[in-house]
Amino acid sequence: MFGGEKRTESEKRLDGKYFVTVQDRDWYWRAYLPDGEDRDHPACNIFGPRSRTLEGLKFPKSLVVVAGLDLSQDWQLAYVDGLKTSGHEVKLLYLKQATIGFYFLPNNDHFPCLMDEITSFIHSNCS
């Protein structure tokens, strides 16, 4: 989960529509971050104004799955862009009609797609 002080378009558009509100996310960050810190803390906003570069760090190939109906999708997509900009290999699986937590429910259309992508990603990186 990623975030930052700036509100993104997806946070504004999807606030409260699919299980989670911006207020919920803000509470999670207040509970997690050190006292007195805001959402631009590097643990929350990995490519934010107070973060260090990931360039040159040993970093594994990554598969990032983004649900198109998750209010934090803009932060997740920024994470993908940040990894690419830092020279890291990342594969994005964007599921436009998936909601947050869809992977907990194997009876939806997105679950088999996710399992296939994970299998393919693992197999392609283990040979």
XYZ file of C-alpha atoms in Angstrom:
127
model
C 0.000 0.000 0.000
C 1.318 3.421 -0.911
C 0.127 6.955 -0.358
C 1.149 10.553 0.068
C -0.091 13.925 1.213
C -1.382 14.903 -2.221
C -4.812 13.482 -3.038
C -4.856 11.673 -6.359
C -7.610 11.527 -8.944
C -8.430 7.914 -8.097
C -8.668 8.703 -4.365
C -11.149 11.453 -5.103
C -13.134 9.485 -7.699
C -13.333 6.167 -5.822
C -13.549 7.379 -2.208
C -16.083 5.167 -0.429
C -17.265 3.422 -3.580
C -15.634 0.005 -3.153
C -15.219 -1.032 0.472
C -12.607 1.560 1.551
C -12.620 5.315 2.123
C -9.792 7.842 2.081
C -10.555 8.378 5.765
C -9.934 4.643 6.383
C -6.582 4.825 4.586
C -5.572 7.926 6.515
C -6.315 6.074 9.765
C -4.145 3.120 8.650
C -1.237 5.460 7.938
C -1.592 7.304 11.281
C -1.553 3.930 13.058
C 1.506 2.738 11.109
C 3.741 5.781 10.760
C 5.832 7.191 13.624
C 4.108 9.861 15.711
C 4.189 13.254 14.058
C 4.862 11.919 10.557
C 2.655 12.525 7.539
C 1.900 10.474 4.427
C 5.001 11.779 2.660
C 7.120 9.655 5.021
C 9.272 7.321 2.866
C 7.516 4.234 4.257
C 4.284 5.512 2.706
C 5.429 7.595 -0.248
C 8.416 5.633 -1.513
C 9.107 8.061 -4.370
C 8.005 11.159 -2.459
C 9.872 14.344 -1.534
C 11.692 12.795 1.454
C 12.539 9.443 -0.110
C 15.883 8.153 -1.314
C 16.516 6.941 -4.829
C 16.250 3.252 -5.605
C 18.727 3.564 -8.481
C 21.594 1.155 -8.125
C 19.951 -0.888 -5.379
C 19.778 -4.623 -5.844
C 16.076 -5.129 -6.377
C 14.267 -8.257 -7.624
C 12.079 -8.323 -10.700
C 8.614 -7.312 -9.583
C 5.055 -8.142 -10.529
C 2.678 -5.380 -9.443
C -1.061 -6.022 -9.606
C -3.343 -2.993 -9.674
C -7.115 -3.150 -9.360
C -8.760 -0.491 -11.511
C -11.439 0.156 -8.874
C -8.993 0.545 -5.963
C -8.821 4.123 -4.709
C -5.037 3.817 -4.260
C -4.394 2.754 -7.855
C -2.683 6.044 -8.784
C -0.132 5.470 -5.997
C 0.409 1.890 -7.178
C 0.887 2.999 -10.786
C 3.334 5.682 -9.598
C 5.250 2.916 -7.811
C 5.532 0.989 -11.099
C 6.735 4.134 -12.893
C 9.202 4.874 -10.104
C 10.681 1.387 -10.287
C 11.048 1.646 -14.059
C 12.606 5.110 -13.815
C 15.056 3.744 -11.225
C 16.165 1.071 -13.692
C 14.318 -1.871 -12.176
C 12.414 -4.515 -14.068
C 8.707 -4.535 -13.280
C 5.678 -6.142 -14.869
C 2.289 -4.509 -14.396
C -0.967 -6.428 -14.359
C -3.755 -3.833 -14.479
C -7.235 -5.245 -13.999
C -9.575 -2.418 -14.947
C -12.769 -3.825 -13.413
C -11.246 -5.419 -10.286
C -11.937 -4.021 -6.827
C -9.629 -3.884 -3.849
C -9.132 -7.351 -2.340
C -10.473 -9.226 -5.366
C -7.725 -11.827 -4.850
C -9.383 -12.968 -1.610
C -12.424 -14.146 -3.570
C -11.586 -16.952 -5.997
C -15.103 -16.896 -7.467
C -14.575 -13.769 -9.592
C -13.358 -13.415 -13.180
C -10.099 -11.721 -12.144
C -8.808 -14.443 -9.828
C -7.864 -16.998 -12.543
C -6.142 -14.245 -14.528
C -4.103 -13.290 -11.472
C -3.138 -16.908 -10.746
C -2.051 -17.388 -14.373
C 0.046 -14.212 -14.261
C 1.706 -15.185 -10.982
C 2.483 -18.666 -12.328
C 3.913 -17.249 -15.538
C 5.948 -14.621 -13.664
C 7.445 -17.189 -11.288
C 8.222 -19.690 -14.041
C 9.826 -17.073 -16.286
C 12.103 -15.938 -13.457
C 13.132 -19.385 -12.206
C 14.586 -20.786 -15.388
